[in-house]
Coordinates of C-alpha atoms and ligand atoms in Angstrom, one line a residue:
Chain A
M1 CA -14.1 8.7 -23.7
S2 CA -11.2 10.7 -22.4
V3 CA -10.3 13.0 -19.5
N4 CA -11.7 16.5 -19.6
A5 CA -9.0 18.9 -18.6
L6 CA -8.0 22.6 -18.8
Y7 CA -4.9 21.8 -20.9
D8 CA -3.4 19.0 -22.9
Y9 CA -3.4 16.2 -20.3
K10 CA -0.7 13.6 -20.9
F11 CA 1.5 12.0 -18.3
E12 CA 3.8 9.0 -18.2
S13 CA 2.5 5.9 -16.6
R14 CA 3.9 5.7 -13.1
D15 CA 4.4 2.0 -13.3
K16 CA 6.1 1.6 -16.7
V17 CA 8.6 -1.3 -16.7
E18 CA 11.6 1.1 -17.0
N19 CA 10.9 2.3 -13.4
F20 CA 11.6 -1.2 -11.9
H21 CA 15.3 -1.3 -12.4
G22 CA 15.4 -4.2 -14.8
M23 CA 12.9 -6.3 -12.9
Q24 CA 9.2 -6.7 -13.6
V25 CA 6.1 -7.1 -11.5
L26 CA 4.2 -10.4 -11.7
Y27 CA 0.9 -11.3 -10.0
I28 CA 0.2 -14.9 -8.8
Y29 CA -3.4 -16.0 -8.1
W30 CA -4.2 -19.4 -6.5
P31 CA -8.0 -19.8 -6.9
H32 CA -9.9 -21.3 -4.0
H33 CA -7.3 -20.3 -1.6
L34 CA -8.7 -17.0 -0.5
M35 CA -6.9 -17.2 2.8
F36 CA -4.4 -15.1 0.7
C37 CA -6.7 -12.1 0.4
S38 CA -5.7 -11.2 -3.2
P39 CA -3.3 -12.3 -5.9
V40 CA 0.2 -11.7 -4.6
A41 CA 2.5 -9.2 -6.3
V42 CA 6.2 -10.2 -6.7
M43 CA 9.1 -8.8 -8.5
V44 CA 11.0 -11.1 -10.9
S45 CA 13.8 -10.8 -13.3
P46 CA 12.8 -11.4 -17.0
D47 CA 15.8 -13.8 -17.2
M48 CA 14.7 -16.0 -14.3
T49 CA 13.7 -19.5 -15.3
F50 CA 10.2 -20.7 -14.7
G51 CA 11.5 -23.6 -12.6
D52 CA 13.5 -21.2 -10.4
F53 CA 10.4 -18.9 -10.1
L54 CA 8.3 -21.9 -9.0
E55 CA 10.8 -23.0 -6.3
Q56 CA 12.1 -19.7 -5.1
V57 CA 9.1 -17.4 -5.4
L58 CA 5.8 -19.1 -5.8
K59 CA 6.2 -22.0 -3.3
P60 CA 7.5 -19.9 -0.4
A61 CA 4.7 -17.3 -1.1
F62 CA 2.0 -20.0 -0.5
A63 CA 3.8 -22.2 1.9
S64 CA 1.8 -21.2 5.0
H65 CA -1.4 -22.7 3.5
P66 CA -2.3 -26.2 4.7
D67 CA -3.0 -27.2 1.0
S68 CA 0.5 -26.2 0.0
A69 CA 2.2 -29.4 1.0
K70 CA -0.3 -31.4 -1.1
A71 CA -0.3 -29.1 -4.1
D72 CA 1.4 -30.2 -7.3
F73 CA 2.1 -26.9 -8.9
V74 CA 3.9 -28.4 -11.9
K75 CA 0.9 -30.4 -13.0
A76 CA -1.6 -27.7 -12.1
E77 CA -3.8 -25.9 -14.5
W78 CA -2.1 -22.7 -15.5
K79 CA -3.3 -19.5 -17.1
L80 CA -1.3 -16.5 -18.2
N81 CA -3.4 -13.3 -18.4
D82 CA -6.6 -15.4 -18.6
E83 CA -5.3 -17.6 -21.5
P84 CA -4.3 -21.3 -21.1
F85 CA -0.6 -21.6 -20.5
T86 CA 1.9 -24.5 -20.3
P87 CA 4.9 -23.6 -18.3
V88 CA 8.3 -24.9 -19.4
M89 CA 10.6 -25.1 -16.4
S90 CA 13.8 -24.3 -18.2
A91 CA 12.4 -21.3 -20.1
T92 CA 13.0 -17.8 -18.8
M93 CA 10.1 -15.6 -17.9
K94 CA 10.7 -13.5 -21.0
D95 CA 10.7 -16.5 -23.3
S96 CA 7.6 -17.8 -21.6
G97 CA 5.8 -14.7 -22.7
I98 CA 5.4 -13.3 -19.2
D99 CA 5.7 -9.6 -19.4
H100 CA 5.5 -6.7 -16.9
K101 CA 2.4 -6.8 -14.8
S102 CA 1.3 -10.2 -16.1
M103 CA -0.9 -12.4 -14.0
L104 CA -0.4 -16.1 -13.6
T105 CA -3.4 -18.1 -12.3
V106 CA -2.6 -21.6 -10.9
T107 CA -5.5 -23.9 -10.2
T108 CA -4.9 -27.1 -8.3
P109 CA -7.9 -29.4 -8.9
G110 CA -9.0 -31.3 -5.8
L111 CA -7.6 -28.7 -3.4
D112 CA -10.4 -26.4 -2.4
G113 CA -9.0 -24.6 0.6
I114 CA -9.5 -24.9 4.3
S115 CA -12.3 -27.4 4.9
G116 CA -13.3 -27.0 1.3
S117 CA -14.5 -23.4 1.9
G118 CA -12.4 -21.9 -0.9
S119 CA -10.3 -20.2 1.8
Chain B
M1 CA -30.9 47.9 -3.2
A2 CA -31.3 50.8 -0.7
I3 CA -31.5 50.0 2.9
K4 CA -34.8 51.4 4.3
N5 CA -35.2 49.8 7.7
K6 CA -32.4 49.5 10.2
K7 CA -33.7 46.1 11.3
L8 CA -33.6 43.7 8.5
N9 CA -35.7 40.6 8.2
L10 CA -33.8 37.3 7.6
K11 CA -34.5 37.2 3.9
D12 CA -33.2 40.7 3.3
K13 CA -30.3 40.1 5.5
Y14 CA -29.4 37.0 3.5
Q15 CA -29.8 38.9 0.2
Y16 CA -27.5 41.8 1.4
L17 CA -24.8 39.6 2.9
T18 CA -24.6 37.0 0.2
R19 CA -26.1 37.7 -3.2
D20 CA -25.5 41.4 -3.1
M21 CA -21.9 40.9 -2.3
A22 CA -21.5 39.7 -5.9
W23 CA -21.3 42.0 -8.9
E24 CA -21.2 42.0 -12.6
P25 CA -17.6 42.6 -13.8
T26 CA -17.1 45.6 -16.1
Y27 CA -13.4 45.8 -17.0
Q28 CA -12.6 42.0 -16.8
K29 CA -14.2 39.2 -18.7
K30 CA -16.3 36.9 -16.6
K31 CA -14.5 34.0 -18.3
D32 CA -11.2 35.2 -16.9
I33 CA -12.5 35.5 -13.4
F34 CA -14.2 32.1 -13.4
P35 CA -12.0 30.1 -15.8
D36 CA -13.0 26.6 -14.6
E37 CA -16.7 27.0 -14.8
D38 CA -17.4 25.4 -18.1
F39 CA -14.7 23.1 -19.2
E40 CA -16.5 20.0 -18.0
G41 CA -19.3 20.6 -20.4
I42 CA -21.9 21.5 -17.7
K43 CA -24.2 24.3 -18.9
I44 CA -25.5 26.8 -16.4
T45 CA -28.1 29.1 -18.0
D46 CA -29.2 31.0 -14.9
W47 CA -27.3 31.0 -11.6
S48 CA -30.1 33.0 -9.9
Q49 CA -32.2 29.8 -9.9
W50 CA -29.8 28.4 -7.3
E51 CA -31.9 28.0 -4.1
D52 CA -29.9 28.5 -1.0
P53 CA -31.0 25.7 1.3
F54 CA -30.2 27.4 4.6
R55 CA -30.0 31.2 3.9
L56 CA -27.3 31.3 6.5
T57 CA -25.2 34.5 6.7
M58 CA -21.7 34.7 8.2
D59 CA -22.6 36.6 11.3
A60 CA -25.3 34.0 12.2
Y61 CA -22.9 31.2 11.3
W62 CA -20.1 32.4 13.5
K63 CA -22.4 32.8 16.5
Y64 CA -23.9 29.4 16.1
Q65 CA -20.6 27.6 15.5
A66 CA -18.9 29.4 18.4
E67 CA -21.6 28.1 20.8
K68 CA -21.2 24.6 19.6
E69 CA -17.5 24.8 19.9
K70 CA -17.6 26.0 23.5
K71 CA -19.8 23.1 24.6
L72 CA -17.7 20.7 22.7
Y73 CA -14.4 21.7 24.3
A74 CA -16.0 21.7 27.8
I75 CA -16.9 18.0 27.3
F76 CA -13.4 17.2 26.0
D77 CA -12.0 18.8 29.1
A78 CA -14.3 16.8 31.4
F79 CA -13.5 13.6 29.5
A80 CA -9.7 14.2 30.0
Q81 CA -10.1 15.1 33.7
N82 CA -12.2 12.0 34.4
N83 CA -9.9 9.7 32.5
G84 CA -12.7 8.9 30.1
H85 CA -10.6 6.4 28.2
Q86 CA -11.0 4.0 31.2
N87 CA -14.7 3.8 30.7
I88 CA -14.7 2.4 27.1
S89 CA -16.0 -1.1 26.6
D90 CA -12.6 -2.6 25.7
A91 CA -9.3 -1.3 24.3
R92 CA -9.9 -3.1 21.0
Y93 CA -12.4 -0.3 20.4
V94 CA -9.5 2.2 20.2
N95 CA -8.4 0.6 17.0
A96 CA -11.5 2.0 15.3
L97 CA -10.4 5.5 16.4
K98 CA -6.9 4.8 14.9
L99 CA -8.6 4.0 11.6
F100 CA -10.8 7.1 11.9
L101 CA -8.0 9.4 12.7
T102 CA -5.7 8.3 9.9
G103 CA -8.3 7.4 7.4
V104 CA -11.2 9.9 7.8
S105 CA -10.0 13.1 9.6
P106 CA -7.5 13.9 6.7
L107 CA -10.5 13.6 4.4
E108 CA -12.2 16.3 6.3
H109 CA -9.2 18.4 5.6
A110 CA -9.2 17.4 2.0
A111 CA -12.9 18.4 1.8
F112 CA -12.1 21.8 3.3
Q113 CA -9.4 22.3 0.5
G114 CA -11.8 21.1 -2.1
Y115 CA -14.7 23.4 -1.2
A116 CA -12.4 26.4 -0.8
R117 CA -11.1 25.8 -4.3
V118 CA -14.2 25.0 -6.2
G119 CA -16.3 27.6 -4.4
R120 CA -14.0 30.2 -6.0
Q121 CA -14.9 28.8 -9.4
F122 CA -18.6 29.5 -9.5
S123 CA -19.9 32.7 -10.9
G124 CA -23.1 32.2 -8.9
A125 CA -22.8 33.9 -5.5
G126 CA -25.3 31.6 -3.7
A127 CA -23.1 28.5 -4.6
R128 CA -19.9 30.4 -3.7
V129 CA -21.2 31.2 -0.2
A130 CA -22.5 27.7 0.4
C131 CA -19.1 26.2 -0.6
Q132 CA -17.3 28.7 1.6
M133 CA -19.3 27.8 4.7
Q134 CA -18.9 24.1 4.0
A135 CA -15.2 24.6 3.6
I136 CA -15.0 26.1 7.1
D137 CA -17.2 23.4 8.6
E138 CA -14.9 20.7 7.2
L139 CA -11.8 22.4 8.5
R140 CA -13.5 22.5 11.9
H141 CA -14.4 18.8 11.7
S142 CA -10.8 17.9 11.0
Q143 CA -9.6 19.9 14.0
T144 CA -12.2 18.8 16.5
Q145 CA -11.6 15.2 15.5
Q146 CA -7.9 15.5 16.2
H147 CA -8.6 17.2 19.5
A148 CA -11.1 14.5 20.5
M149 CA -8.6 11.8 19.8
S150 CA -5.5 13.4 21.3
H151 CA -6.6 12.2 24.7
Y152 CA -6.4 8.6 23.5
N153 CA -3.0 9.3 22.1
K154 CA -1.6 9.7 25.6
H155 CA -2.7 6.2 26.6
F156 CA -2.7 4.1 23.4
N157 CA -0.4 3.5 20.5
G158 CA -0.8 4.2 16.8
L159 CA -2.3 7.7 16.9
H160 CA 0.9 9.7 16.9
D161 CA 1.4 10.7 13.2
A162 CA -1.8 10.6 11.3
A163 CA -1.0 13.4 8.7
H164 CA 2.3 11.8 7.9
M165 CA 0.8 8.3 7.5
H166 CA -2.1 9.5 5.4
D167 CA 0.3 10.3 2.5
R168 CA 2.3 7.1 2.8
V169 CA 0.7 4.0 4.4
W170 CA -0.6 1.5 1.8
F171 CA -4.2 1.2 2.9
L172 CA -4.5 5.0 3.5
S173 CA -3.9 5.4 -0.2
V174 CA -7.5 4.2 -0.5
P175 CA -9.2 7.2 1.2
K176 CA -6.4 9.6 0.0
S177 CA -6.8 8.6 -3.7
F178 CA -10.6 9.1 -3.4
F179 CA -10.3 12.7 -2.4
D180 CA -7.3 13.4 -4.7
D181 CA -9.4 12.1 -7.6
A182 CA -12.3 14.4 -6.6
R183 CA -10.1 17.5 -6.0
S184 CA -8.3 17.1 -9.3
A185 CA -11.6 17.0 -11.2
G186 CA -13.5 20.1 -12.3
P187 CA -15.7 22.0 -9.9
F188 CA -19.0 20.3 -10.9
E189 CA -17.6 16.9 -10.7
F190 CA -16.2 17.7 -7.3
L191 CA -19.6 18.7 -6.1
T192 CA -21.2 15.6 -7.6
A193 CA -18.6 13.4 -6.0
I194 CA -18.4 14.9 -2.6
S195 CA -21.6 17.0 -2.0
F196 CA -23.9 14.6 -3.7
S197 CA -22.5 11.0 -3.8
F198 CA -20.5 11.2 -0.6
E199 CA -22.4 13.6 1.6
Y200 CA -25.9 12.9 0.5
V201 CA -25.9 9.3 -0.6
L202 CA -23.3 7.7 1.6
T203 CA -22.5 9.9 4.6
N204 CA -25.0 8.2 6.9
L205 CA -23.2 5.0 6.3
L206 CA -20.0 6.6 7.6
F207 CA -21.2 8.8 10.4
V208 CA -24.1 6.9 11.9
P209 CA -22.1 3.7 12.5
F210 CA -19.0 5.6 13.8
M211 CA -20.9 7.8 16.2
S212 CA -23.3 5.1 17.4
G213 CA -20.4 2.8 17.7
A214 CA -18.7 5.4 19.9
A215 CA -21.8 5.7 22.1
Y216 CA -22.2 1.9 22.4
N217 CA -18.6 1.6 23.5
G218 CA -18.5 4.4 26.0
D219 CA -16.4 6.9 24.0
M220 CA -18.1 10.1 25.0
A221 CA -15.4 12.4 23.4
T222 CA -16.1 10.9 20.0
V223 CA -19.9 10.9 20.5
T224 CA -19.7 14.6 21.3
F225 CA -17.8 15.7 18.2
G226 CA -20.2 13.5 16.3
F227 CA -23.2 15.5 17.6
S228 CA -21.3 18.7 17.1
A229 CA -20.6 17.9 13.5
Q230 CA -24.1 16.5 12.8
S231 CA -25.8 19.8 12.4
D232 CA -23.2 20.7 9.8
E233 CA -23.6 17.4 8.1
A234 CA -27.4 17.9 7.8
R235 CA -26.6 21.2 6.1
H236 CA -24.1 19.5 3.8
M237 CA -26.6 16.8 2.8
T238 CA -29.2 19.4 1.9
L239 CA -26.6 21.2 -0.1
G240 CA -25.7 18.0 -1.8
L241 CA -29.2 17.4 -3.0
E242 CA -29.7 21.0 -4.1
V243 CA -26.5 20.9 -6.1
I244 CA -27.6 17.9 -8.1
K245 CA -31.1 19.1 -8.7
F246 CA -29.8 22.5 -9.8
I247 CA -27.3 21.1 -12.3
L248 CA -29.9 18.7 -13.7
E249 CA -32.5 21.5 -14.0
Q250 CA -30.2 23.9 -15.8
H251 CA -29.8 22.0 -19.1
E252 CA -30.7 18.5 -20.4
D253 CA -27.1 18.1 -21.8
N254 CA -26.0 18.0 -18.2
V255 CA -27.9 14.8 -17.5
P256 CA -25.6 12.2 -19.2
I257 CA -22.5 13.9 -17.7
V258 CA -23.9 13.8 -14.2
Q259 CA -25.0 10.2 -14.7
R260 CA -21.5 9.1 -15.5
W261 CA -20.2 11.0 -12.4
I262 CA -22.9 9.4 -10.2
D263 CA -21.9 5.9 -11.5
K264 CA -18.2 6.7 -10.8
W265 CA -18.6 8.2 -7.4
F266 CA -21.1 5.7 -6.1
W267 CA -18.7 3.0 -7.0
R268 CA -15.7 4.7 -5.5
G269 CA -17.6 5.6 -2.4
F270 CA -18.9 2.0 -2.0
R271 CA -15.4 0.6 -2.2
L272 CA -14.1 3.2 0.3
L273 CA -16.8 2.2 2.8
S274 CA -15.4 -1.3 3.0
L275 CA -13.3 0.1 5.7
V276 CA -16.4 1.2 7.7
G277 CA -18.0 -2.2 7.1
M278 CA -15.2 -4.0 8.8
M279 CA -15.1 -1.5 11.7
M280 CA -18.8 -2.2 12.4
D281 CA -18.7 -6.0 12.2
Y282 CA -15.2 -6.6 13.7
M283 CA -13.8 -3.6 15.5
L284 CA -16.6 -2.6 17.8
P285 CA -16.6 -4.8 21.0
N286 CA -20.3 -3.7 21.5
K287 CA -21.8 -3.9 18.1
V288 CA -24.5 -1.5 16.8
M289 CA -25.9 -3.3 13.8
S290 CA -24.3 -5.4 11.1
W291 CA -22.8 -3.8 8.0
A292 CA -25.4 -5.6 5.9
E293 CA -28.2 -4.1 8.0
A294 CA -26.7 -0.7 7.7
W295 CA -26.4 -1.0 3.9
E296 CA -30.0 -2.1 3.6
V297 CA -31.3 0.9 5.7
Y298 CA -29.0 3.6 4.5
Y299 CA -28.4 2.6 0.9
E300 CA -31.1 0.3 -0.4
Q301 CA -34.0 2.0 1.3
N302 CA -32.9 5.6 1.5
G303 CA -30.9 5.5 -1.7
G304 CA -33.7 3.7 -3.4
A305 CA -36.2 6.5 -2.5
L306 CA -33.7 9.1 -3.7
F307 CA -33.1 7.6 -7.1
K308 CA -36.8 7.1 -7.5
D309 CA -37.0 10.9 -6.9
L310 CA -34.3 11.7 -9.5
E311 CA -36.0 9.6 -12.2
R312 CA -37.9 12.6 -13.4
Y313 CA -34.6 14.2 -14.4
G314 CA -33.6 11.2 -16.4
I315 CA -31.2 9.8 -13.8
R316 CA -31.2 6.1 -13.1
P317 CA -29.7 4.4 -10.1
P318 CA -25.9 4.0 -10.2
K319 CA -24.4 1.4 -12.5
Y320 CA -23.4 -1.9 -10.7
Q321 CA -25.7 -1.1 -7.8
D322 CA -26.8 -4.7 -7.8
I323 CA -23.2 -5.9 -7.3
A324 CA -22.8 -3.5 -4.4
N325 CA -26.0 -4.6 -2.8
D326 CA -25.0 -8.2 -3.0
A327 CA -21.5 -7.4 -1.6
K328 CA -23.0 -6.4 1.7
H329 CA -22.8 -10.0 2.7
H330 CA -19.1 -10.2 2.1
V331 CA -17.1 -7.0 2.2
S332 CA -16.6 -6.7 5.9
H333 CA -15.3 -10.2 6.2
Q334 CA -13.0 -9.7 3.2
A335 CA -11.7 -6.4 4.5
W336 CA -11.0 -7.8 8.0
S337 CA -9.2 -10.8 6.5
T338 CA -7.0 -8.5 4.6
F339 CA -6.1 -6.3 7.6
Y340 CA -5.6 -9.4 9.8
Q341 CA -3.0 -10.8 7.4
Y342 CA -1.3 -7.5 6.8
S343 CA -1.4 -6.4 10.5
H344 CA 2.4 -6.0 10.5
A345 CA 2.0 -3.1 8.1
T346 CA -0.7 -1.1 9.9
N347 CA -0.9 1.4 12.7
F348 CA -3.6 -0.6 14.5
H349 CA -4.1 -4.1 15.8
T350 CA -6.2 -6.9 14.6
W351 CA -7.5 -10.1 16.1
M352 CA -9.8 -13.0 15.4
P353 CA -13.4 -12.7 16.7
E354 CA -14.1 -14.5 19.9
K355 CA -16.6 -17.4 20.0
E356 CA -19.7 -15.2 20.7
E357 CA -18.7 -12.8 18.0
M358 CA -18.3 -15.6 15.5
D359 CA -21.8 -16.7 16.5
W360 CA -23.1 -13.1 16.0
L361 CA -21.6 -13.0 12.6
S362 CA -23.2 -16.4 11.7
Q363 CA -26.5 -15.0 12.7
K364 CA -26.1 -11.7 10.9
Y365 CA -24.7 -13.4 7.8
P366 CA -26.6 -16.7 7.6
D367 CA -25.8 -17.2 3.9
T368 CA -22.1 -16.4 3.9
F369 CA -20.3 -16.4 7.2
D370 CA -20.3 -20.1 8.1
R371 CA -19.8 -21.2 4.5
Y372 CA -17.0 -18.9 3.3
Y373 CA -15.4 -17.2 6.3
R374 CA -15.7 -19.1 9.5
P375 CA -13.5 -22.0 8.4
R376 CA -10.8 -19.5 7.5
F377 CA -11.1 -17.7 10.8
E378 CA -11.1 -20.9 12.9
H379 CA -8.0 -22.0 11.1
W380 CA -6.3 -18.7 11.9
A381 CA -7.4 -18.8 15.6
K382 CA -6.0 -22.3 15.9
E383 CA -2.7 -21.3 14.2
H384 CA -2.4 -18.4 16.6
A385 CA -3.1 -20.6 19.6
E386 CA -0.3 -22.9 18.4
G387 CA 2.2 -20.0 18.1
R388 CA 1.9 -19.4 14.4
R389 CA -0.2 -16.2 14.1
F390 CA -0.8 -15.8 10.3
Y391 CA 0.8 -12.9 8.5
N392 CA 0.9 -12.7 4.8
N393 CA 4.6 -12.1 3.9
T394 CA 4.1 -11.1 0.3
L395 CA 2.6 -7.9 -1.0
P396 CA -0.9 -7.7 -2.5
Q397 CA -2.0 -6.9 -6.1
L398 CA -3.8 -3.5 -6.0
C399 CA -6.7 -2.2 -8.0
Q400 CA -5.4 0.7 -10.3
V401 CA -8.5 2.8 -9.4
C402 CA -9.7 2.3 -5.9
Q403 CA -6.2 1.1 -4.8
I404 CA -7.7 -1.6 -2.5
P405 CA -6.0 -5.0 -2.9
T406 CA -8.1 -7.0 -5.4
I407 CA -9.8 -8.9 -2.5
F408 CA -13.5 -8.8 -3.7
T409 CA -15.3 -11.9 -5.1
E410 CA -17.6 -12.4 -8.0
K411 CA -21.3 -11.9 -7.3
D412 CA -22.2 -15.3 -8.8
D413 CA -19.2 -17.1 -7.2
P414 CA -17.9 -16.0 -3.9
T415 CA -15.0 -18.4 -4.1
M416 CA -13.5 -16.6 -7.1
L417 CA -11.8 -13.2 -6.9
S418 CA -13.4 -10.5 -9.1
H419 CA -10.4 -9.4 -11.2
R420 CA -10.4 -7.5 -14.5
Q421 CA -7.4 -6.6 -16.6
I422 CA -6.9 -4.5 -19.7
V423 CA -4.0 -3.4 -21.8
H424 CA -3.8 0.3 -22.4
E425 CA -1.1 1.7 -24.6
G426 CA 1.0 -1.4 -24.3
E427 CA 0.8 -1.7 -20.5
R428 CA -1.3 -4.0 -18.4
F429 CA -3.6 -2.6 -15.8
H430 CA -5.6 -4.6 -13.1
F431 CA -8.8 -3.8 -11.4
C432 CA -11.0 -5.2 -8.6
S433 CA -14.2 -5.0 -10.6
D434 CA -16.0 -3.8 -13.7
G435 CA -16.9 -0.7 -11.7
C436 CA -13.2 0.3 -11.3
C437 CA -12.3 -0.9 -14.8
D438 CA -15.0 1.4 -16.4
I439 CA -13.7 4.3 -14.4
F440 CA -10.2 3.7 -15.8
K441 CA -11.5 3.3 -19.4
N442 CA -13.3 6.7 -19.2
E443 CA -10.2 8.6 -18.1
P444 CA -7.1 6.4 -18.5
E445 CA -4.8 9.5 -18.6
K446 CA -5.7 10.2 -15.0
Y447 CA -5.3 6.7 -13.5
V448 CA -2.0 5.7 -15.2
Q449 CA -0.5 8.1 -12.8
A450 CA -1.9 6.3 -9.7
W451 CA 0.6 6.1 -6.8
L452 CA 0.2 2.5 -5.9
P453 CA 2.0 1.7 -2.6
V454 CA 3.1 -1.8 -3.6
H455 CA 4.6 -0.7 -6.9
Q456 CA 6.3 2.3 -5.2
I457 CA 8.0 0.0 -2.7
Y458 CA 9.2 -2.2 -5.6
Q459 CA 10.5 0.9 -7.4
G460 CA 12.5 1.8 -4.3
N461 CA 10.7 5.0 -3.5
C462 CA 9.8 4.2 0.1
E463 CA 13.1 4.2 1.9
G464 CA 13.6 0.5 1.8
S465 CA 12.9 -2.7 0.0
D466 CA 11.9 -4.9 3.0
V467 CA 8.6 -4.4 4.8
E468 CA 10.2 -3.7 8.1
T469 CA 12.2 -0.7 6.9
V470 CA 9.2 0.7 4.9
V471 CA 6.9 0.3 7.9
S472 CA 9.2 1.9 10.4
K473 CA 11.2 4.5 8.4
Y474 CA 8.7 5.5 5.7
Y475 CA 5.4 5.0 7.5
H476 CA 6.5 6.0 11.0
I477 CA 4.8 2.9 12.5
N478 CA 6.5 1.8 15.7
I479 CA 7.2 -1.9 15.2
G480 CA 6.0 -4.1 18.1
E481 CA 3.9 -1.2 19.5
D482 CA 1.5 0.0 16.9
N483 CA 1.2 -3.1 14.8
F484 CA 0.7 -6.9 14.9
E485 CA -1.9 -8.9 16.8
Y486 CA -3.9 -7.2 19.5
I487 CA -3.6 -10.0 22.1
G488 CA -0.4 -9.5 23.9
S489 CA 0.2 -6.0 22.4
P490 CA 1.3 -3.1 24.7
D491 CA -2.3 -1.7 24.3
H492 CA -3.8 -4.9 25.5
K493 CA -1.4 -5.1 28.5
R494 CA -2.1 -1.5 29.4
W495 CA -5.8 -2.1 29.2
L496 CA -5.5 -5.2 31.5
S497 CA -3.6 -3.1 34.0
I498 CA -6.2 -0.3 33.9
K499 CA -8.8 -2.9 34.6
G500 CA -6.7 -4.3 37.4
K501 CA -6.2 -7.6 35.7
S502 CA -2.8 -9.3 35.5
S503 CA -1.0 -8.6 32.3
D504 CA 1.9 -10.9 33.0
A505 CA -0.5 -13.8 32.4
K506 CA 0.3 -13.2 28.9
D507 CA 1.7 -12.3 25.7
A508 CA 1.7 -13.2 22.1
K509 CA 0.2 -16.6 22.1
G510 CA -1.4 -16.5 25.5
E511 CA -4.8 -18.0 25.8
S512 CA -5.1 -16.7 29.3
A513 CA -4.7 -13.2 28.1
D514 CA -7.4 -13.9 25.5
Q515 CA -9.8 -15.0 28.3
D516 CA -9.1 -11.9 30.4
A517 CA -9.9 -9.6 27.5
A518 CA -13.2 -11.2 26.8
Ligands
FE2_1 FE1 -17.2 16.9 7.7
FE2_2 FE1 -19.6 17.3 5.6
ZN3 ZN1 -11.1 -1.1 -7.5

């Protein structure tokens, strides 16, 4: 179905990638660590390598969680937009198939949050 | 109709002053005068079938409202002269008022605009008059709420710029987008959204907790405007029911259209009320009832009876009602967790519940609190005590429809976030639930335009790229005064000095201050 309107109703998406000045939005979700209330939204350059993203963006974002020090994000189970995903540290975001408003899910088996509560 | 008697009975008077004020156009086409009446597909075959629930005429209305207004302002004056703010239970309570003033009062104003506009679009005079009166009511509500709270503004922080904040602050995009969505719909969808779904189905869940919360916590100014607004709200609720029954009775083709609107606006309303849930369970020092109890009474029981009633029209209960009913065990904790960690970007304070409050939560939420939320809260309390008050220094993913961060969990697994995503015309969109995802799929053209605060910051449209600049310059939140942790805040210190307790005993990490506030 489609919107019912008084006139031809067609507008640009407000969040199209062109509006982000060469950067793109990426969401990162760490299941069973709901102390972070939602997936986090970060901006990355499509040319950033996955290794740099891991060190410079992901790890600092989650550093305040007590599980963070124990987490091996490299050997974690990764999903990109709900599909299984194997990160290559030297590949860029673009070459890894990570596009604008993609979501990465990183599961760290054995780490189940504060006192195992999923927090 | 010729006037025979000088003294009119009420029924005649109503007829003269409302229905007879309308006329059949002769030199203009009806369609040109009421251009928006039919584009939504709603078929009205006979406007005269509209039953006016109150038969209220303007002269009676003015008289009645003026009396209420006089009493109301007399109480506001007495409250101010007697320094009523000193008699509230605890200054933490004022944070509920900050939420109300920035989150709810602007909605009253939006409701006023909505009714003023859609009332103009109905060729039936009865509906036009009803909308007109409700428009005036809502304008009055917005004004009296601001007057009631202006006294608190003299003594506490965060209440200084509600109208400005409503259009900018990230979490206020949630209530704002709710009304923007309704006001940019056609007139019948607006009525289904606001008169029926919001006023009739959900308003008790908003007003009863807020006003009893005020009474339980000694806030007589707010209680008084609550009472003053209540007689209007009763009228609005009756109107809400009349609206839906009228539309459904007019034509069977209206039923599926209305059902889709009910599904949509129930879900949007339920998401919006997450804010009220956390107010009840976390922000009221003297608690009225838990959010789960309120949901059971006001939605499951009352709403259950209502939808039973509407069955004969072919209407079923809202889609995803089961998800909403289950969520009553979770939403308040999830919402408070969110505000706690983003307290640096709000115009109010947050805190961790004290020990007795945690126990109250365990008792009210036996299946969820100890298992999923207490460990998180105790961890945060400990971090705070050790000088590491937790703030989330990243920005959250937002739902494209309700605009709430995607914080809600799956019904069958409360340790997993409920997240949905779709690709529409080559672009990815993210949602907090199937409910919001369905709303998008029905009208993607509308929601691709959503003004999502996080993305707007990243696009450079909020006067800065770092949170501090956005919060101070763009939101007008005074850093260190309006925001962050409650314990040790200027509000907290002021309260201690009002109560004659030492406030130098202490700030940010202070356990002694914590004790004093208990
Ligand atoms: Fe109102
Ligand atoms: Fe109302
Ligand atoms: Zn949503």
